[in-house]
Amino acid sequence: MFQGRVGDLVLRDLHQHLRDGSFALQTGTLLSRVTCPFEDVARSLHVLYARHPFQIAPEFADFHVEVRQPRNLRRWFRQQAEFLIDGDPPFEPLPRDQAPAFLEWGLNWSVAASCHQWFSIHAASLEKNGRAVVLPAPPGSGKSTLCTALALRGWRLLSDELTLIDPASLNAHALARPINLKNASIDLIRAFEPAATWGPETYDTSKGRVTHLQPPADSVDRMLETAQPRWIVFPRYQAGAEPLLTPRTKPQTFMDLAENAFNYSTLGETGFDVVGRLVDQCDCYDFSYSRLDDALEVFEWIASGEAP
């Protein structure tokens, strides 16, 4: 049962619920029960998920995850953190100071690895006027930076990493979780929106300097609303480039979308069918850009229905 929003909790109480394993966080339709003794993880959750609903000791949760110290000598020397789901660690431990980010990455992995009721794409997705844009792209493409700018300027954030498509309706489901940013993107978005709320920065990770941005309140409040994908746009940041929106062929989009999916092979014929139908109903583009203001103008043009 919904018991309030995370930001309504006193930080001390949130930390205690995390320590005893009774805290459960709702993101979209998913409920994750989280156990963690670390105070910095509690502070990160308190800031980044302030608007999200929570439950205490629910009878059911979709995921049972834990971030803790490994049960070895690393507890005292060069301390580490490990992520577990249902008691099993799917990854090697990371340095202890990466624990808040590790929880975020682990939650992403948990959804991608097990939620096969949806077709899962490694892509950002946002909604405007009831229609969604899907932004699949490899690391370094500027996908998360563009997603963040759109979310901060009136587009409803569905997800910055995992686009979840219902195989029957093709509706995109929302998670509205914090947005993961790294390196130069952090400074760019800090300048773009000085009032944004951030989690802790972590240094020297495999991705460099990373942090997470609190999702907009409206995106969290509406995270149970689905949206019908209307556009598939492959973004690419290019220094000094003028904005360029180029239509792409349906066959090429099909192949690239399937390649960016987490469970295309797992779903078999269903995955093939979902990709085909999704590509058929969407306008498909490549988009290169260097300035966020230019990109926002192009996406407003797309949303207006005037794009070719």
Short mmCIF file of C-alpha atoms in Angstrom, two decimals:
data_model
loop_
_atom_site.label_atom_id
_atom_site.label_comp_id
_atom_site.label_asym_id
_atom_site.label_seq_id
_atom_site.Cartn_x
_atom_site.Cartn_y
_atom_site.Cartn_z
CA MET A 1 0.00 0.00 0.00
CA PHE A 2 1.23 3.49 -0.88
CA GLN A 3 2.56 5.09 2.31
CA GLY A 4 3.85 8.46 1.18
CA ARG A 5 6.64 9.99 -0.82
CA VAL A 6 10.31 9.44 -0.09
CA GLY A 7 10.91 13.14 0.57
CA ASP A 8 8.31 13.06 3.36
CA LEU A 9 10.51 10.69 5.36
CA VAL A 10 13.07 12.01 7.80
CA LEU A 11 16.48 10.96 6.47
CA ARG A 12 17.24 9.12 9.72
CA ASP A 13 14.07 7.04 9.33
CA LEU A 14 14.79 6.28 5.68
CA HIS A 15 18.28 5.10 6.63
CA GLN A 16 16.84 2.82 9.32
CA HIS A 17 14.30 1.31 6.89
CA LEU A 18 17.11 0.65 4.41
CA ARG A 19 19.24 -0.96 7.11
CA ASP A 20 16.49 -3.34 8.19
CA GLY A 21 15.38 -4.09 4.62
CA SER A 22 11.80 -2.85 4.98
CA PHE A 23 11.97 0.03 2.47
CA ALA A 24 10.36 -0.46 -0.97
CA LEU A 25 10.56 2.12 -3.76
CA GLN A 26 8.01 2.46 -6.54
CA THR A 27 9.22 3.40 -10.03
CA GLY A 28 6.48 3.20 -12.63
CA THR A 29 4.58 -0.01 -11.95
CA LEU A 30 7.61 -1.71 -10.39
CA LEU A 31 8.28 -2.03 -6.67
CA SER A 32 11.87 -2.59 -5.50
CA ARG A 33 12.64 -3.57 -1.93
CA VAL A 34 16.06 -2.15 -1.06
CA THR A 35 18.43 -3.11 1.74
CA CYS A 36 21.54 -1.03 2.38
CA PRO A 37 23.46 0.02 5.51
CA PHE A 38 25.25 2.97 3.87
CA GLU A 39 24.22 6.48 4.86
CA ASP A 40 25.37 8.00 1.55
CA VAL A 41 23.00 5.69 -0.32
CA ALA A 42 20.17 6.80 1.97
CA ARG A 43 21.02 10.46 1.30
CA SER A 44 21.11 9.83 -2.46
CA LEU A 45 17.72 8.10 -2.44
CA HIS A 46 16.28 10.86 -0.26
CA VAL A 47 17.29 13.51 -2.79
CA LEU A 48 16.85 11.75 -6.13
CA TYR A 49 13.57 9.98 -5.31
CA ALA A 50 11.99 12.68 -3.15
CA ARG A 51 8.81 12.62 -5.25
CA HIS A 52 8.51 8.84 -5.61
CA PRO A 53 6.04 6.72 -3.64
CA PHE A 54 7.35 4.17 -1.14
CA GLN A 55 6.05 1.34 0.99
CA ILE A 56 7.32 -0.15 4.22
CA ALA A 57 7.51 -3.94 4.49
CA PRO A 58 5.15 -4.77 1.59
CA GLU A 59 4.05 -8.37 1.18
CA PHE A 60 5.26 -8.38 -2.43
CA ALA A 61 7.98 -6.60 -4.36
CA ASP A 62 9.14 -7.11 -7.95
CA PHE A 63 12.79 -6.93 -6.90
CA HIS A 64 14.70 -7.57 -3.69
CA VAL A 65 18.05 -5.82 -4.02
CA GLU A 66 20.88 -5.06 -1.63
CA VAL A 67 24.01 -2.93 -1.66
CA ARG A 68 26.44 -3.90 1.09
CA GLN A 69 30.08 -4.50 1.98
CA PRO A 70 31.46 -7.82 0.68
CA ARG A 71 31.85 -10.53 3.30
CA ASN A 72 35.64 -10.58 3.13
CA LEU A 73 38.68 -8.59 4.25
CA ARG A 74 37.68 -5.76 1.92
CA ARG A 75 35.34 -4.70 4.72
CA TRP A 76 38.36 -3.06 6.36
CA PHE A 77 40.96 -2.62 3.59
CA ARG A 78 40.23 -0.69 0.39
CA GLN A 79 36.56 -0.97 1.09
CA GLN A 80 34.15 -2.08 -1.61
CA ALA A 81 30.42 -2.35 -2.22
CA GLU A 82 28.57 -5.19 -3.88
CA PHE A 83 25.11 -5.30 -5.45
CA LEU A 84 22.87 -8.31 -4.92
CA ILE A 85 19.50 -9.28 -6.33
CA ASP A 86 17.62 -12.07 -4.55
CA GLY A 87 20.83 -12.70 -2.60
CA ASP A 88 23.06 -13.22 -5.64
CA PRO A 89 25.75 -10.79 -6.87
CA PRO A 90 25.57 -10.44 -10.69
CA PHE A 91 28.63 -8.12 -10.78
CA GLU A 92 32.07 -7.82 -9.29
CA PRO A 93 32.26 -5.40 -6.33
CA LEU A 94 33.07 -1.74 -6.94
CA PRO A 95 34.90 0.79 -4.76
CA ARG A 96 32.85 1.74 -1.71
CA ASP A 97 32.39 5.39 -2.78
CA GLN A 98 30.51 4.22 -5.90
CA ALA A 99 27.70 2.62 -3.85
CA PRO A 100 24.97 5.21 -4.67
CA ALA A 101 25.65 4.94 -8.41
CA PHE A 102 25.99 1.14 -8.12
CA LEU A 103 22.42 0.92 -6.81
CA GLU A 104 21.15 2.89 -9.81
CA TRP A 105 23.08 0.75 -12.30
CA GLY A 106 21.95 -2.41 -10.54
CA LEU A 107 18.30 -1.42 -10.67
CA ASN A 108 18.65 -0.77 -14.42
CA TRP A 109 20.20 -4.19 -14.89
CA SER A 110 17.47 -5.88 -12.85
CA VAL A 111 14.74 -4.48 -15.10
CA ALA A 112 16.58 -5.25 -18.34
CA ALA A 113 17.49 -8.78 -17.25
CA SER A 114 14.12 -9.95 -15.97
CA CYS A 115 11.15 -7.82 -17.09
CA HIS A 116 10.33 -9.76 -20.25
CA GLN A 117 6.67 -8.80 -20.08
CA TRP A 118 7.97 -5.79 -21.99
CA PHE A 119 10.17 -5.38 -25.04
CA SER A 120 13.16 -3.55 -23.55
CA ILE A 121 15.27 -1.16 -25.62
CA HIS A 122 18.48 0.54 -24.56
CA ALA A 123 17.02 3.95 -25.32
CA ALA A 124 15.75 7.10 -23.70
CA SER A 125 12.08 7.92 -24.17
CA LEU A 126 9.93 10.97 -23.49
CA GLU A 127 6.32 11.99 -24.11
CA LYS A 128 4.62 15.13 -25.29
CA ASN A 129 0.91 15.55 -26.11
CA GLY A 130 0.35 11.84 -25.62
CA ARG A 131 3.01 10.76 -28.13
CA ALA A 132 6.44 9.41 -27.34
CA VAL A 133 9.86 9.77 -28.91
CA VAL A 134 12.35 6.91 -28.58
CA LEU A 135 16.05 7.84 -28.57
CA PRO A 136 18.24 4.75 -29.05
CA ALA A 137 21.96 5.40 -29.37
CA PRO A 138 25.33 3.99 -28.27
CA PRO A 139 27.33 5.49 -25.38
CA GLY A 140 28.90 8.83 -26.24
CA SER A 141 26.15 9.84 -28.66
CA GLY A 142 24.73 12.58 -26.43
CA LYS A 143 21.52 10.63 -25.84
CA SER A 144 21.32 11.25 -22.10
CA THR A 145 22.25 14.92 -22.45
CA LEU A 146 19.54 15.46 -25.04
CA CYS A 147 17.03 13.46 -22.98
CA THR A 148 17.81 15.61 -19.92
CA ALA A 149 17.36 18.87 -21.82
CA LEU A 150 14.01 17.71 -23.21
CA ALA A 151 12.84 16.55 -19.77
CA LEU A 152 13.76 19.93 -18.29
CA ARG A 153 11.88 21.81 -21.02
CA GLY A 154 8.41 20.30 -21.02
CA TRP A 155 8.76 16.73 -22.29
CA ARG A 156 7.67 14.05 -19.82
CA LEU A 157 10.48 11.70 -18.94
CA LEU A 158 9.66 8.03 -19.35
CA SER A 159 13.22 6.77 -18.97
CA ASP A 160 16.75 7.83 -19.82
CA GLU A 161 18.03 4.25 -20.28
CA LEU A 162 15.24 1.68 -20.66
CA THR A 163 12.33 2.08 -23.05
CA LEU A 164 9.75 -0.54 -22.08
CA ILE A 165 7.27 -1.42 -24.83
CA ASP A 166 4.09 -3.42 -24.22
CA PRO A 167 4.06 -6.13 -26.93
CA ALA A 168 0.28 -5.99 -27.38
CA SER A 169 -0.46 -2.26 -27.42
CA LEU A 170 3.05 -0.95 -28.24
CA ASN A 171 2.58 1.59 -25.44
CA ALA A 172 5.77 2.79 -23.74
CA HIS A 173 5.78 2.43 -19.96
CA ALA A 174 7.45 4.93 -17.65
CA LEU A 175 10.00 4.48 -14.89
CA ALA A 176 10.74 8.18 -14.30
CA ARG A 177 13.96 7.35 -12.48
CA PRO A 178 16.95 9.68 -12.03
CA ILE A 179 18.89 10.51 -15.19
CA ASN A 180 22.47 9.23 -15.37
CA LEU A 181 24.96 11.80 -16.67
CA LYS A 182 28.72 11.66 -16.99
CA ASN A 183 31.80 13.79 -17.62
CA ALA A 184 31.23 16.90 -19.77
CA SER A 185 27.45 16.34 -19.84
CA ILE A 186 27.30 17.11 -16.12
CA ASP A 187 28.76 20.58 -16.53
CA LEU A 188 26.67 21.24 -19.64
CA ILE A 189 23.39 20.47 -17.87
CA ARG A 190 24.44 22.35 -14.72
CA ALA A 191 24.83 25.45 -16.89
CA PHE A 192 21.65 24.68 -18.85
CA GLU A 193 19.46 24.38 -15.74
CA PRO A 194 21.09 25.81 -12.58
CA ALA A 195 18.01 24.98 -10.48
CA ALA A 196 18.18 21.23 -11.15
CA THR A 197 18.62 18.87 -8.20
CA TRP A 198 21.54 16.45 -8.26
CA GLY A 199 22.71 13.36 -6.43
CA PRO A 200 26.32 12.82 -5.37
CA GLU A 201 29.12 12.87 -7.95
CA THR A 202 31.31 9.80 -8.21
CA TYR A 203 34.80 9.88 -9.68
CA ASP A 204 37.11 7.33 -11.30
CA THR A 205 34.36 4.93 -12.35
CA SER A 206 34.56 2.84 -15.52
CA LYS A 207 32.52 5.64 -17.13
CA GLY A 208 34.57 8.47 -15.66
CA ARG A 209 32.87 11.12 -13.52
CA VAL A 210 29.17 10.29 -13.04
CA THR A 211 26.16 11.63 -11.21
CA HIS A 212 22.36 11.46 -11.37
CA LEU A 213 19.74 14.17 -11.83
CA GLN A 214 16.43 14.17 -9.98
CA PRO A 215 13.59 13.59 -12.49
CA PRO A 216 11.05 16.40 -12.95
CA ALA A 217 8.12 16.27 -10.53
CA ASP A 218 5.50 16.03 -13.27
CA SER A 219 7.26 13.02 -14.79
CA VAL A 220 7.15 11.23 -11.43
CA ASP A 221 3.54 12.19 -10.72
CA ARG A 222 2.48 10.79 -14.10
CA MET A 223 4.70 7.72 -14.16
CA LEU A 224 1.75 5.33 -14.40
CA GLU A 225 0.66 6.92 -17.69
CA THR A 226 1.79 5.14 -20.84
CA ALA A 227 2.41 6.80 -24.21
CA GLN A 228 2.26 5.63 -27.81
CA PRO A 229 5.62 5.92 -29.64
CA ARG A 230 5.39 8.20 -32.66
CA TRP A 231 9.04 8.90 -33.49
CA ILE A 232 12.32 6.98 -33.36
CA VAL A 233 15.30 9.33 -33.44
CA PHE A 234 18.95 8.25 -33.35
CA PRO A 235 20.81 11.27 -31.90
CA ARG A 236 24.50 12.01 -32.31
CA TYR A 237 26.41 14.86 -30.73
CA GLN A 238 29.03 16.42 -33.03
CA ALA A 239 31.08 19.38 -31.83
CA GLY A 240 30.34 22.46 -33.91
CA ALA A 241 27.67 20.75 -36.02
CA GLU A 242 24.55 22.52 -37.19
CA PRO A 243 21.34 20.66 -36.33
CA LEU A 244 20.48 18.13 -39.02
CA LEU A 245 17.41 15.89 -39.01
CA THR A 246 17.61 13.19 -41.69
CA PRO A 247 14.89 10.63 -42.44
CA ARG A 248 16.15 7.06 -42.19
CA THR A 249 14.81 3.95 -43.88
CA LYS A 250 12.50 1.53 -42.08
CA PRO A 251 14.72 -1.53 -42.76
CA GLN A 252 17.79 0.18 -41.32
CA THR A 253 15.80 1.38 -38.30
CA PHE A 254 14.50 -2.16 -37.75
CA MET A 255 18.03 -3.59 -37.66
CA ASP A 256 19.40 -0.85 -35.41
CA LEU A 257 16.45 -1.00 -33.00
CA ALA A 258 16.76 -4.77 -32.69
CA GLU A 259 20.48 -4.37 -32.02
CA ASN A 260 19.73 -1.89 -29.23
CA ALA A 261 17.16 -4.18 -27.58
CA PHE A 262 18.00 -6.15 -24.44
CA ASN A 263 15.59 -9.04 -25.00
CA TYR A 264 15.03 -9.22 -28.77
CA SER A 265 16.41 -12.77 -28.94
CA THR A 266 14.77 -13.81 -25.67
CA LEU A 267 11.32 -12.88 -26.94
CA GLY A 268 11.91 -14.60 -30.29
CA GLU A 269 9.03 -14.16 -32.72
CA THR A 270 7.35 -11.68 -30.37
CA GLY A 271 10.46 -9.48 -30.43
CA PHE A 272 10.56 -9.56 -34.23
CA ASP A 273 6.87 -8.65 -34.39
CA VAL A 274 7.19 -5.78 -31.88
CA VAL A 275 10.11 -4.20 -33.72
CA GLY A 276 8.32 -4.45 -37.06
CA ARG A 277 5.10 -2.90 -35.81
CA LEU A 278 6.92 -0.22 -33.83
CA VAL A 279 9.00 0.88 -36.82
CA ASP A 280 5.93 0.86 -39.07
CA GLN A 281 4.01 3.28 -36.84
CA CYS A 282 6.90 5.69 -36.21
CA ASP A 283 8.65 8.37 -38.23
CA CYS A 284 12.33 7.50 -38.14
CA TYR A 285 15.28 9.91 -38.19
CA ASP A 286 18.98 10.43 -37.61
CA PHE A 287 19.71 13.67 -35.77
CA SER A 288 23.07 15.36 -35.33
CA TYR A 289 23.52 18.44 -33.14
CA SER A 290 26.00 20.42 -31.07
CA ARG A 291 23.84 22.99 -29.23
CA LEU A 292 20.99 22.05 -26.91
CA ASP A 293 18.89 25.10 -27.81
CA ASP A 294 19.00 24.07 -31.47
CA ALA A 295 18.05 20.51 -30.55
CA LEU A 296 15.09 21.69 -28.47
CA GLU A 297 13.82 23.76 -31.38
CA VAL A 298 14.03 20.77 -33.71
CA PHE A 299 12.14 18.53 -31.28
CA GLU A 300 9.41 21.12 -30.83
CA TRP A 301 9.08 21.11 -34.61
CA ILE A 302 8.86 17.31 -34.60
CA ALA A 303 6.19 17.38 -31.87
CA SER A 304 4.15 19.93 -33.82
CA GLY A 305 3.68 17.38 -36.61
CA GLU A 306 5.37 19.58 -39.20
CA ALA A 307 8.44 17.37 -39.67
CA PRO A 308 8.50 15.46 -42.99
#
